[in-house]
Amino acid sequence: MSRRSSQTGLSGKAAERLRPLLESFLASTDARSRIAFDPVEFPHRYSDPRDIETSALLAAALAYGRADLFRPKVDGLLRRMGSSPAAFLRELDVAGARELLSGFVYRFNVGTDVAVLLLGMGKALREHGSLEALFVRGWEAHGSIHGALSDFTAALRDVPMAELRRALGKERGLHHLLPSPLGAGAAKRLNLYLRWMVRGPDAVDFGIWKRVPASALVIPLDTHIGRISQHLGLTRRKDLSWRTAEEVTASLRRLDEADPVRYDFALCHYGMSGVCPAKPVAENCVKCQLLPSCAVGPRITRARASSSGP
């Protein structure tokens, strides 16, 4: 799938109205305080780029469901890997994966699923030197994030499955953890991983992958970003598909062509924190800096005018 311009996204005039509001919103967001509520907290433990990229992919892959449930799983695995996850993975074999992951279960995933990811990362480090180099191979071949991610996940899954199944049992949710082929879904967690690696560096994102431009990134589309994007006119689509993610990103490129996903962290946490919930809360809406460009705005204004009486 290639990048394409939005057909029903943000117009030029709407972009001019929204841009200063989003810039002010972004400037007022205390990103550092929100890192503790985000899976990006795990790669922030490390300084070496190889440790950052490997711990980040593990964290992003398991970052679904409730944070209080996946955080202990990621934390436990990283602690058992020692001070350098990359060094651990370079040496990891099937026997080591069995020792690390025997009995592991997290929702859809069992130890075999995670073992594929870890062994795949170790193979990439040995053969290419970094996960970045493996991803860039697909990026240069396809020129699109979707194509590059498809090649990336396929390469990571190229591990000795028969031996792994004998050691840990059959996989259960491997496609959920590491989708291949990528398909029509938004691939939120993979796009989140790319955002961490490519854009920045700033308080949240690392910017350690220099060979992929931030302008090419696709927004990590989840329920929070999907809802807020509809409110702000970034898309009319209601599904959480790759096409919707592309449309939202195309709208955001009207605001910042070089770095369209720079608003993602602030907007996502605005929804995650409960300040902008699925059912609008008038007291929150009237304080929101984005209200003048929000589709909820007129309804909130009318409701308040009606409640205040003549």
mmCIF file of N, CA, C and O in Angstrom, residues 61-162:
data_model
loop_
_atom_site.group_PDB
_atom_site.id
_atom_site.type_symbol
_atom_site.label_atom_id
_atom_site.label_comp_id
_atom_site.label_asym_id
_atom_site.label_seq_id
_atom_site.Cartn_x
_atom_site.Cartn_y
_atom_site.Cartn_z
ATOM 1 N N ALA A 61 5.164 -4.790 21.161
ATOM 2 C CA ALA A 61 4.441 -5.993 20.748
ATOM 3 C C ALA A 61 3.463 -6.466 21.815
ATOM 4 O O ALA A 61 2.367 -6.956 21.499
ATOM 5 N N LEU A 62 3.835 -6.324 23.082
ATOM 6 C CA LEU A 62 2.978 -6.802 24.179
ATOM 7 C C LEU A 62 2.080 -5.707 24.754
ATOM 8 O O LEU A 62 1.321 -5.963 25.688
ATOM 9 N N ALA A 63 2.150 -4.499 24.192
ATOM 10 C CA ALA A 63 1.396 -3.369 24.741
ATOM 11 C C ALA A 63 -0.039 -3.358 24.219
ATOM 12 O O ALA A 63 -0.448 -2.492 23.445
ATOM 13 N N TYR A 64 -0.797 -4.338 24.657
ATOM 14 C CA TYR A 64 -2.225 -4.350 24.352
ATOM 15 C C TYR A 64 -2.965 -4.780 25.608
ATOM 16 O O TYR A 64 -2.402 -5.442 26.483
ATOM 17 N N GLY A 65 -4.218 -4.372 25.696
ATOM 18 C CA GLY A 65 -4.951 -4.644 26.926
ATOM 19 C C GLY A 65 -4.603 -3.628 27.998
ATOM 20 O O GLY A 65 -4.107 -2.541 27.723
ATOM 21 N N ARG A 66 -4.844 -3.993 29.226
ATOM 22 C CA ARG A 66 -4.623 -3.076 30.349
ATOM 23 C C ARG A 66 -3.141 -2.938 30.671
ATOM 24 O O ARG A 66 -2.410 -3.925 30.751
ATOM 25 N N ALA A 67 -2.727 -1.690 30.889
ATOM 26 C CA ALA A 67 -1.308 -1.427 31.169
ATOM 27 C C ALA A 67 -0.845 -2.128 32.434
ATOM 28 O O ALA A 67 0.304 -2.595 32.505
ATOM 29 N N ASP A 68 -1.707 -2.225 33.431
ATOM 30 C CA ASP A 68 -1.281 -2.856 34.685
ATOM 31 C C ASP A 68 -1.102 -4.364 34.533
ATOM 32 O O ASP A 68 -0.524 -5.016 35.413
ATOM 33 N N LEU A 69 -1.557 -4.922 33.403
ATOM 34 C CA LEU A 69 -1.365 -6.346 33.148
ATOM 35 C C LEU A 69 -0.176 -6.611 32.238
ATOM 36 O O LEU A 69 0.582 -7.563 32.460
ATOM 37 N N PHE A 70 0.021 -5.783 31.186
ATOM 38 C CA PHE A 70 1.155 -6.065 30.296
ATOM 39 C C PHE A 70 2.472 -5.533 30.850
ATOM 40 O O PHE A 70 3.537 -6.088 30.562
ATOM 41 N N ARG A 71 2.443 -4.479 31.653
ATOM 42 C CA ARG A 71 3.694 -3.910 32.166
ATOM 43 C C ARG A 71 4.507 -4.922 32.983
ATOM 44 O O ARG A 71 5.718 -5.045 32.788
ATOM 45 N N PRO A 72 3.892 -5.673 33.905
ATOM 46 C CA PRO A 72 4.690 -6.671 34.646
ATOM 47 C C PRO A 72 5.277 -7.751 33.751
ATOM 48 O O PRO A 72 6.368 -8.272 34.034
ATOM 49 N N LYS A 73 4.583 -8.100 32.671
ATOM 50 C CA LYS A 73 5.092 -9.120 31.752
ATOM 51 C C LYS A 73 6.349 -8.628 31.041
ATOM 52 O O LYS A 73 7.364 -9.336 30.959
ATOM 53 N N VAL A 74 6.279 -7.399 30.510
ATOM 54 C CA VAL A 74 7.433 -6.837 29.819
ATOM 55 C C VAL A 74 8.584 -6.633 30.798
ATOM 56 O O VAL A 74 9.739 -6.991 30.524
ATOM 57 N N ASP A 75 8.269 -6.084 31.956
ATOM 58 C CA ASP A 75 9.290 -5.814 32.961
ATOM 59 C C ASP A 75 10.002 -7.098 33.387
ATOM 60 O O ASP A 75 11.237 -7.145 33.491
ATOM 61 N N GLY A 76 9.229 -8.146 33.617
ATOM 62 C CA GLY A 76 9.816 -9.405 34.051
ATOM 63 C C GLY A 76 10.768 -9.984 33.014
ATOM 64 O O GLY A 76 11.865 -10.463 33.356
ATOM 65 N N LEU A 77 10.389 -9.937 31.742
ATOM 66 C CA LEU A 77 11.248 -10.467 30.694
ATOM 67 C C LEU A 77 12.532 -9.650 30.561
ATOM 68 O O LEU A 77 13.634 -10.207 30.458
ATOM 69 N N LEU A 78 12.402 -8.336 30.575
ATOM 70 C CA LEU A 78 13.587 -7.490 30.425
ATOM 71 C C LEU A 78 14.550 -7.655 31.599
ATOM 72 O O LEU A 78 15.773 -7.664 31.412
ATOM 73 N N ARG A 79 14.023 -7.798 32.785
ATOM 74 C CA ARG A 79 14.896 -7.987 33.947
ATOM 75 C C ARG A 79 15.681 -9.294 33.842
ATOM 76 O O ARG A 79 16.856 -9.361 34.210
ATOM 77 N N ARG A 80 15.045 -10.321 33.316
ATOM 78 C CA ARG A 80 15.729 -11.598 33.177
ATOM 79 C C ARG A 80 16.748 -11.580 32.041
ATOM 80 O O ARG A 80 17.632 -12.429 31.985
ATOM 81 N N MET A 81 16.647 -10.610 31.156
ATOM 82 C CA MET A 81 17.622 -10.477 30.066
ATOM 83 C C MET A 81 18.893 -9.759 30.520
ATOM 84 O O MET A 81 19.883 -9.730 29.785
ATOM 85 N N GLY A 82 18.871 -9.154 31.693
ATOM 86 C CA GLY A 82 20.060 -8.487 32.198
ATOM 87 C C GLY A 82 20.190 -7.057 31.720
ATOM 88 O O GLY A 82 19.243 -6.457 31.225
ATOM 89 N N SER A 83 21.382 -6.531 31.845
ATOM 90 C CA SER A 83 21.597 -5.105 31.575
ATOM 91 C C SER A 83 21.563 -4.755 30.099
ATOM 92 O O SER A 83 21.387 -3.593 29.736
ATOM 93 N N SER A 84 21.745 -5.752 29.225
ATOM 94 C CA SER A 84 21.741 -5.494 27.780
ATOM 95 C C SER A 84 20.839 -6.498 27.073
ATOM 96 O O SER A 84 21.250 -7.629 26.782
ATOM 97 N N PRO A 85 19.603 -6.119 26.758
ATOM 98 C CA PRO A 85 18.723 -7.023 26.015
ATOM 99 C C PRO A 85 19.318 -7.453 24.678
ATOM 100 O O PRO A 85 19.167 -8.602 24.268
ATOM 101 N N ALA A 86 20.005 -6.532 23.998
ATOM 102 C CA ALA A 86 20.582 -6.869 22.687
ATOM 103 C C ALA A 86 21.640 -7.959 22.816
ATOM 104 O O ALA A 86 21.666 -8.913 22.018
ATOM 105 N N ALA A 87 22.507 -7.833 23.805
ATOM 106 C CA ALA A 87 23.535 -8.860 24.011
ATOM 107 C C ALA A 87 22.895 -10.205 24.348
ATOM 108 O O ALA A 87 23.331 -11.260 23.866
ATOM 109 N N PHE A 88 21.852 -10.174 25.164
ATOM 110 C CA PHE A 88 21.142 -11.397 25.523
ATOM 111 C C PHE A 88 20.553 -12.050 24.270
ATOM 112 O O PHE A 88 20.669 -13.266 24.072
ATOM 113 N N LEU A 89 19.932 -11.261 23.415
ATOM 114 C CA LEU A 89 19.259 -11.805 22.243
ATOM 115 C C LEU A 89 20.244 -12.321 21.201
ATOM 116 O O LEU A 89 19.950 -13.291 20.499
ATOM 117 N N ARG A 90 21.395 -11.696 21.099
ATOM 118 C CA ARG A 90 22.401 -12.193 20.145
ATOM 119 C C ARG A 90 22.807 -13.634 20.465
ATOM 120 O O ARG A 90 23.153 -14.407 19.573
ATOM 121 N N GLU A 91 22.771 -13.983 21.741
ATOM 122 C CA GLU A 91 23.192 -15.312 22.174
ATOM 123 C C GLU A 91 22.031 -16.282 22.358
ATOM 124 O O GLU A 91 22.245 -17.463 22.632
ATOM 125 N N LEU A 92 20.815 -15.798 22.215
ATOM 126 C CA LEU A 92 19.646 -16.624 22.520
ATOM 127 C C LEU A 92 19.463 -17.743 21.497
ATOM 128 O O LEU A 92 19.548 -17.525 20.292
ATOM 129 N N ASP A 93 19.208 -18.934 22.005
ATOM 130 C CA ASP A 93 18.853 -20.074 21.151
ATOM 131 C C ASP A 93 17.551 -20.673 21.663
ATOM 132 O O ASP A 93 16.939 -20.152 22.610
ATOM 133 N N VAL A 94 17.117 -21.741 21.048
ATOM 134 C CA VAL A 94 15.830 -22.334 21.427
ATOM 135 C C VAL A 94 15.837 -22.803 22.872
ATOM 136 O O VAL A 94 14.861 -22.622 23.613
ATOM 137 N N ALA A 95 16.941 -23.383 23.312
ATOM 138 C CA ALA A 95 17.021 -23.842 24.703
ATOM 139 C C ALA A 95 16.912 -22.664 25.663
ATOM 140 O O ALA A 95 16.229 -22.740 26.693
ATOM 141 N N GLY A 96 17.563 -21.569 25.335
ATOM 142 C CA GLY A 96 17.472 -20.374 26.170
ATOM 143 C C GLY A 96 16.080 -19.783 26.162
ATOM 144 O O GLY A 96 15.595 -19.293 27.196
ATOM 145 N N ALA A 97 15.421 -19.827 25.008
ATOM 146 C CA ALA A 97 14.048 -19.324 24.917
ATOM 147 C C ALA A 97 13.113 -20.173 25.775
ATOM 148 O O ALA A 97 12.203 -19.654 26.433
ATOM 149 N N ARG A 98 13.340 -21.492 25.785
ATOM 150 C CA ARG A 98 12.515 -22.367 26.626
ATOM 151 C C ARG A 98 12.711 -22.032 28.106
ATOM 152 O O ARG A 98 11.736 -21.957 28.863
ATOM 153 N N GLU A 99 13.937 -21.788 28.506
ATOM 154 C CA GLU A 99 14.206 -21.447 29.903
ATOM 155 C C GLU A 99 13.558 -20.122 30.285
ATOM 156 O O GLU A 99 13.004 -19.972 31.380
ATOM 157 N N LEU A 100 13.611 -19.159 29.364
ATOM 158 C CA LEU A 100 13.069 -17.834 29.636
ATOM 159 C C LEU A 100 11.541 -17.814 29.631
ATOM 160 O O LEU A 100 10.923 -17.113 30.445
ATOM 161 N N LEU A 101 10.916 -18.591 28.744
ATOM 162 C CA LEU A 101 9.497 -18.391 28.438
ATOM 163 C C LEU A 101 8.611 -19.579 28.788
ATOM 164 O O LEU A 101 7.404 -19.534 28.521
ATOM 165 N N SER A 102 9.139 -20.605 29.393
ATOM 166 C CA SER A 102 8.304 -21.734 29.788
ATOM 167 C C SER A 102 7.229 -21.261 30.763
ATOM 168 O O SER A 102 7.518 -20.645 31.788
ATOM 169 N N GLY A 103 5.969 -21.524 30.431
ATOM 170 C CA GLY A 103 4.853 -21.118 31.274
ATOM 171 C C GLY A 103 4.375 -19.701 31.035
ATOM 172 O O GLY A 103 3.382 -19.270 31.649
ATOM 173 N N PHE A 104 5.022 -18.963 30.143
ATOM 174 C CA PHE A 104 4.608 -17.571 29.898
ATOM 175 C C PHE A 104 3.249 -17.547 29.207
ATOM 176 O O PHE A 104 3.015 -18.231 28.214
ATOM 177 N N VAL A 105 2.347 -16.726 29.737
ATOM 178 C CA VAL A 105 1.040 -16.486 29.110
ATOM 179 C C VAL A 105 0.675 -15.030 29.347
ATOM 180 O O VAL A 105 0.791 -14.529 30.466
ATOM 181 N N TYR A 106 0.273 -14.370 28.288
ATOM 182 C CA TYR A 106 -0.343 -13.043 28.427
ATOM 183 C C TYR A 106 -1.471 -12.936 27.412
ATOM 184 O O TYR A 106 -1.232 -12.864 26.212
ATOM 185 N N ARG A 107 -2.679 -12.999 27.899
ATOM 186 C CA ARG A 107 -3.881 -12.905 27.083
ATOM 187 C C ARG A 107 -3.824 -13.820 25.867
ATOM 188 O O ARG A 107 -3.890 -15.021 25.985
ATOM 189 N N PHE A 108 -3.644 -13.255 24.653
ATOM 190 C CA PHE A 108 -3.676 -14.065 23.437
ATOM 191 C C PHE A 108 -2.378 -14.830 23.208
ATOM 192 O O PHE A 108 -2.328 -15.709 22.344
ATOM 193 N N ASN A 109 -1.333 -14.463 23.946
ATOM 194 C CA ASN A 109 0.000 -14.977 23.614
ATOM 195 C C ASN A 109 0.559 -15.940 24.646
ATOM 196 O O ASN A 109 0.334 -15.783 25.842
ATOM 197 N N VAL A 110 1.304 -16.928 24.131
ATOM 198 C CA VAL A 110 2.014 -17.887 24.971
ATOM 199 C C VAL A 110 3.514 -17.756 24.690
ATOM 200 O O VAL A 110 3.942 -16.967 23.838
ATOM 201 N N GLY A 111 4.304 -18.553 25.419
ATOM 202 C CA GLY A 111 5.746 -18.427 25.326
ATOM 203 C C GLY A 111 6.296 -18.623 23.921
ATOM 204 O O GLY A 111 7.247 -17.944 23.517
ATOM 205 N N THR A 112 5.699 -19.523 23.153
ATOM 206 C CA THR A 112 6.192 -19.767 21.795
ATOM 207 C C THR A 112 6.075 -18.516 20.935
ATOM 208 O O THR A 112 6.976 -18.212 20.140
ATOM 209 N N ASP A 113 4.972 -17.789 21.076
ATOM 210 C CA ASP A 113 4.789 -16.558 20.300
ATOM 211 C C ASP A 113 5.916 -15.566 20.581
ATOM 212 O O ASP A 113 6.521 -15.003 19.668
ATOM 213 N N VAL A 114 6.172 -15.341 21.853
ATOM 214 C CA VAL A 114 7.199 -14.368 22.242
ATOM 215 C C VAL A 114 8.584 -14.875 21.866
ATOM 216 O O VAL A 114 9.465 -14.094 21.475
ATOM 217 N N ALA A 115 8.778 -16.182 21.934
ATOM 218 C CA ALA A 115 10.071 -16.758 21.549
ATOM 219 C C ALA A 115 10.379 -16.474 20.087
ATOM 220 O O ALA A 115 11.536 -16.198 19.725
ATOM 221 N N VAL A 116 9.370 -16.542 19.227
ATOM 222 C CA VAL A 116 9.583 -16.215 17.809
ATOM 223 C C VAL A 116 10.102 -14.788 17.676
ATOM 224 O O VAL A 116 11.076 -14.531 16.949
ATOM 225 N N LEU A 117 9.474 -13.860 18.375
ATOM 226 C CA LEU A 117 9.904 -12.456 18.316
ATOM 227 C C LEU A 117 11.337 -12.303 18.813
ATOM 228 O O LEU A 117 12.164 -11.649 18.162
ATOM 229 N N LEU A 118 11.652 -12.904 19.951
ATOM 230 C CA LEU A 118 12.982 -12.738 20.528
ATOM 231 C C LEU A 118 14.058 -13.413 19.678
ATOM 232 O O LEU A 118 15.135 -12.840 19.451
ATOM 233 N N LEU A 119 13.788 -14.617 19.215
ATOM 234 C CA LEU A 119 14.754 -15.301 18.354
ATOM 235 C C LEU A 119 14.930 -14.559 17.031
ATOM 236 O O LEU A 119 16.043 -14.485 16.489
ATOM 237 N N GLY A 120 13.826 -14.007 16.521
ATOM 238 C CA GLY A 120 13.906 -13.236 15.289
ATOM 239 C C GLY A 120 14.745 -11.984 15.455
ATOM 240 O O GLY A 120 15.526 -11.618 14.566
ATOM 241 N N MET A 121 14.607 -11.316 16.607
ATOM 242 C CA MET A 121 15.446 -10.144 16.859
ATOM 243 C C MET A 121 16.907 -10.536 16.984
ATOM 244 O O MET A 121 17.792 -9.847 16.465
ATOM 245 N N GLY A 122 17.183 -11.641 17.672
ATOM 246 C CA GLY A 122 18.558 -12.090 17.810
ATOM 247 C C GLY A 122 19.187 -12.412 16.460
ATOM 248 O O GLY A 122 20.343 -12.043 16.189
ATOM 249 N N LYS A 123 18.438 -13.071 15.597
ATOM 250 C CA LYS A 123 18.925 -13.388 14.253
ATOM 251 C C LYS A 123 19.206 -12.112 13.469
ATOM 252 O O LYS A 123 20.229 -11.997 12.778
ATOM 253 N N ALA A 124 18.308 -11.128 13.579
ATOM 254 C CA ALA A 124 18.506 -9.858 12.874
ATOM 255 C C ALA A 124 19.772 -9.153 13.341
ATOM 256 O O ALA A 124 20.526 -8.595 12.535
ATOM 257 N N LEU A 125 20.012 -9.174 14.647
ATOM 258 C CA LEU A 125 21.222 -8.534 15.182
ATOM 259 C C LEU A 125 22.483 -9.228 14.680
ATOM 260 O O LEU A 125 23.477 -8.573 14.342
ATOM 261 N N ARG A 126 22.451 -10.558 14.637
ATOM 262 C CA ARG A 126 23.635 -11.286 14.179
ATOM 263 C C ARG A 126 23.875 -11.090 12.681
ATOM 264 O O ARG A 126 25.024 -10.951 12.244
ATOM 265 N N GLU A 127 22.810 -11.085 11.895
ATOM 266 C CA GLU A 127 22.970 -11.059 10.444
ATOM 267 C C GLU A 127 23.053 -9.653 9.863
ATOM 268 O O GLU A 127 23.675 -9.445 8.815
ATOM 269 N N HIS A 128 22.399 -8.678 10.513
ATOM 270 C CA HIS A 128 22.324 -7.323 9.953
ATOM 271 C C HIS A 128 22.961 -6.265 10.854
ATOM 272 O O HIS A 128 23.152 -5.133 10.418
ATOM 273 N N GLY A 129 23.234 -6.620 12.087
ATOM 274 C CA GLY A 129 23.852 -5.675 13.011
ATOM 275 C C GLY A 129 22.872 -4.870 13.821
ATOM 276 O O GLY A 129 23.199 -4.381 14.909
ATOM 277 N N SER A 130 21.653 -4.709 13.314
ATOM 278 C CA SER A 130 20.636 -3.927 14.023
ATOM 279 C C SER A 130 19.267 -4.244 13.453
ATOM 280 O O SER A 130 19.140 -4.731 12.314
ATOM 281 N N LEU A 131 18.224 -3.943 14.224
ATOM 282 C CA LEU A 131 16.862 -4.051 13.701
ATOM 283 C C LEU A 131 16.606 -2.975 12.660
ATOM 284 O O LEU A 131 15.841 -3.183 11.718
ATOM 285 N N GLU A 132 17.248 -1.836 12.834
ATOM 286 C CA GLU A 132 17.120 -0.763 11.840
ATOM 287 C C GLU A 132 17.559 -1.250 10.460
ATOM 288 O O GLU A 132 16.858 -1.018 9.461
ATOM 289 N N ALA A 133 18.701 -1.906 10.377
ATOM 290 C CA ALA A 133 19.205 -2.371 9.089
ATOM 291 C C ALA A 133 18.239 -3.351 8.440
ATOM 292 O O ALA A 133 18.048 -3.334 7.217
ATOM 293 N N LEU A 134 17.626 -4.223 9.250
ATOM 294 C CA LEU A 134 16.640 -5.159 8.713
ATOM 295 C C LEU A 134 15.429 -4.409 8.180
ATOM 296 O O LEU A 134 14.944 -4.696 7.078
ATOM 297 N N PHE A 135 14.935 -3.418 8.917
ATOM 298 C CA PHE A 135 13.773 -2.667 8.461
ATOM 299 C C PHE A 135 14.093 -1.868 7.204
ATOM 300 O O PHE A 135 13.282 -1.815 6.267
ATOM 301 N N VAL A 136 15.239 -1.247 7.176
ATOM 302 C CA VAL A 136 15.612 -0.407 6.036
ATOM 303 C C VAL A 136 15.691 -1.224 4.751
ATOM 304 O O VAL A 136 15.383 -0.718 3.665
ATOM 305 N N ARG A 137 16.067 -2.486 4.850
ATOM 306 C CA ARG A 137 16.086 -3.340 3.665
ATOM 307 C C ARG A 137 14.707 -3.369 3.003
ATOM 308 O O ARG A 137 14.584 -3.228 1.775
ATOM 309 N N GLY A 138 13.652 -3.511 3.795
ATOM 310 C CA GLY A 138 12.295 -3.498 3.261
ATOM 311 C C GLY A 138 11.855 -2.115 2.817
ATOM 312 O O GLY A 138 11.145 -1.966 1.822
ATOM 313 N N TRP A 139 12.281 -1.107 3.570
ATOM 314 C CA TRP A 139 11.930 0.274 3.224
ATOM 315 C C TRP A 139 12.504 0.650 1.857
ATOM 316 O O TRP A 139 11.817 1.257 1.031
ATOM 317 N N GLU A 140 13.742 0.285 1.611
ATOM 318 C CA GLU A 140 14.370 0.612 0.329
ATOM 319 C C GLU A 140 13.768 -0.203 -0.813
ATOM 320 O O GLU A 140 13.714 0.264 -1.949
ATOM 321 N N ALA A 141 13.277 -1.392 -0.506
ATOM 322 C CA ALA A 141 12.680 -2.237 -1.541
ATOM 323 C C ALA A 141 11.289 -1.760 -1.937
ATOM 324 O O ALA A 141 10.918 -1.823 -3.115
ATOM 325 N N HIS A 142 10.523 -1.266 -0.965
ATOM 326 C CA HIS A 142 9.121 -0.930 -1.213
ATOM 327 C C HIS A 142 8.843 0.568 -1.260
ATOM 328 O O HIS A 142 7.909 1.009 -1.944
ATOM 329 N N GLY A 143 9.585 1.357 -0.484
ATOM 330 C CA GLY A 143 9.314 2.788 -0.433
ATOM 331 C C GLY A 143 8.037 3.132 0.297
ATOM 332 O O GLY A 143 7.533 4.246 0.194
ATOM 333 N N SER A 144 7.491 2.188 1.038
ATOM 334 C CA SER A 144 6.280 2.441 1.815
ATOM 335 C C SER A 144 6.420 1.774 3.176
ATOM 336 O O SER A 144 7.089 0.741 3.311
ATOM 337 N N ILE A 145 5.787 2.366 4.177
ATOM 338 C CA ILE A 145 5.840 1.810 5.526
ATOM 339 C C ILE A 145 5.143 0.457 5.570
ATOM 340 O O ILE A 145 5.634 -0.482 6.213
ATOM 341 N N HIS A 146 4.016 0.325 4.887
ATOM 342 C CA HIS A 146 3.285 -0.932 4.907
ATOM 343 C C HIS A 146 4.139 -2.066 4.333
ATOM 344 O O HIS A 146 4.254 -3.148 4.928
ATOM 345 N N GLY A 147 4.741 -1.830 3.195
ATOM 346 C CA GLY A 147 5.579 -2.853 2.584
ATOM 347 C C GLY A 147 6.797 -3.180 3.430
ATOM 348 O O GLY A 147 7.181 -4.349 3.568
ATOM 349 N N ALA A 148 7.413 -2.140 3.992
ATOM 350 C CA ALA A 148 8.596 -2.356 4.830
ATOM 351 C C ALA A 148 8.247 -3.148 6.078
ATOM 352 O O ALA A 148 8.995 -4.049 6.480
ATOM 353 N N LEU A 149 7.119 -2.841 6.711
ATOM 354 C CA LEU A 149 6.695 -3.583 7.898
ATOM 355 C C LEU A 149 6.367 -5.031 7.556
ATOM 356 O O LEU A 149 6.658 -5.943 8.345
ATOM 357 N N SER A 150 5.764 -5.256 6.403
ATOM 358 C CA SER A 150 5.457 -6.627 5.984
ATOM 359 C C SER A 150 6.726 -7.451 5.864
ATOM 360 O O SER A 150 6.794 -8.596 6.337
ATOM 361 N N ASP A 151 7.747 -6.883 5.222
ATOM 362 C CA ASP A 151 9.020 -7.599 5.097
ATOM 363 C C ASP A 151 9.682 -7.793 6.464
ATOM 364 O O ASP A 151 10.274 -8.839 6.744
ATOM 365 N N PHE A 152 9.586 -6.773 7.300
ATOM 366 C CA PHE A 152 10.203 -6.796 8.630
ATOM 367 C C PHE A 152 9.629 -7.922 9.485
ATOM 368 O O PHE A 152 10.366 -8.726 10.064
ATOM 369 N N THR A 153 8.307 -8.010 9.549
ATOM 370 C CA THR A 153 7.689 -9.044 10.376
ATOM 371 C C THR A 153 7.917 -10.432 9.793
ATOM 372 O O THR A 153 8.118 -11.402 10.538
ATOM 373 N N ALA A 154 7.914 -10.527 8.469
ATOM 374 C CA ALA A 154 8.182 -11.833 7.844
ATOM 375 C C ALA A 154 9.595 -12.307 8.177
ATOM 376 O O ALA A 154 9.817 -13.489 8.472
ATOM 377 N N ALA A 155 10.558 -11.401 8.142
ATOM 378 C CA ALA A 155 11.942 -11.763 8.456
ATOM 379 C C ALA A 155 12.089 -12.154 9.917
ATOM 380 O O ALA A 155 12.800 -13.122 10.250
ATOM 381 N N LEU A 156 11.419 -11.446 10.810
ATOM 382 C CA LEU A 156 11.507 -11.764 12.232
ATOM 383 C C LEU A 156 10.917 -13.139 12.527
ATOM 384 O O LEU A 156 11.364 -13.835 13.445
ATOM 385 N N ARG A 157 9.923 -13.542 11.757
ATOM 386 C CA ARG A 157 9.274 -14.828 11.996
ATOM 387 C C ARG A 157 10.000 -16.003 11.351
ATOM 388 O O ARG A 157 9.582 -17.152 11.497
ATOM 389 N N ASP A 158 11.098 -15.719 10.662
ATOM 390 C CA ASP A 158 11.855 -16.779 9.997
ATOM 391 C C ASP A 158 12.822 -17.438 10.982
ATOM 392 O O ASP A 158 14.030 -17.207 10.969
ATOM 393 N N VAL A 159 12.260 -18.240 11.867
ATOM 394 C CA VAL A 159 13.036 -18.936 12.904
ATOM 395 C C VAL A 159 12.657 -20.420 12.871
ATOM 396 O O VAL A 159 11.646 -20.799 12.261
ATOM 397 N N PRO A 160 13.428 -21.305 13.520
ATOM 398 C CA PRO A 160 13.163 -22.756 13.452
ATOM 399 C C PRO A 160 11.908 -23.159 14.229
ATOM 400 O O PRO A 160 11.964 -23.510 15.411
ATOM 401 N N MET A 161 10.761 -23.088 13.557
ATOM 402 C CA MET A 161 9.478 -23.297 14.238
ATOM 403 C C MET A 161 9.305 -24.728 14.750
ATOM 404 O O MET A 161 8.762 -24.932 15.839
ATOM 405 N N ALA A 162 9.737 -25.718 13.985
ATOM 406 C CA ALA A 162 9.543 -27.101 14.430
ATOM 407 C C ALA A 162 10.287 -27.351 15.744
ATOM 408 O O ALA A 162 9.733 -27.930 16.691
#
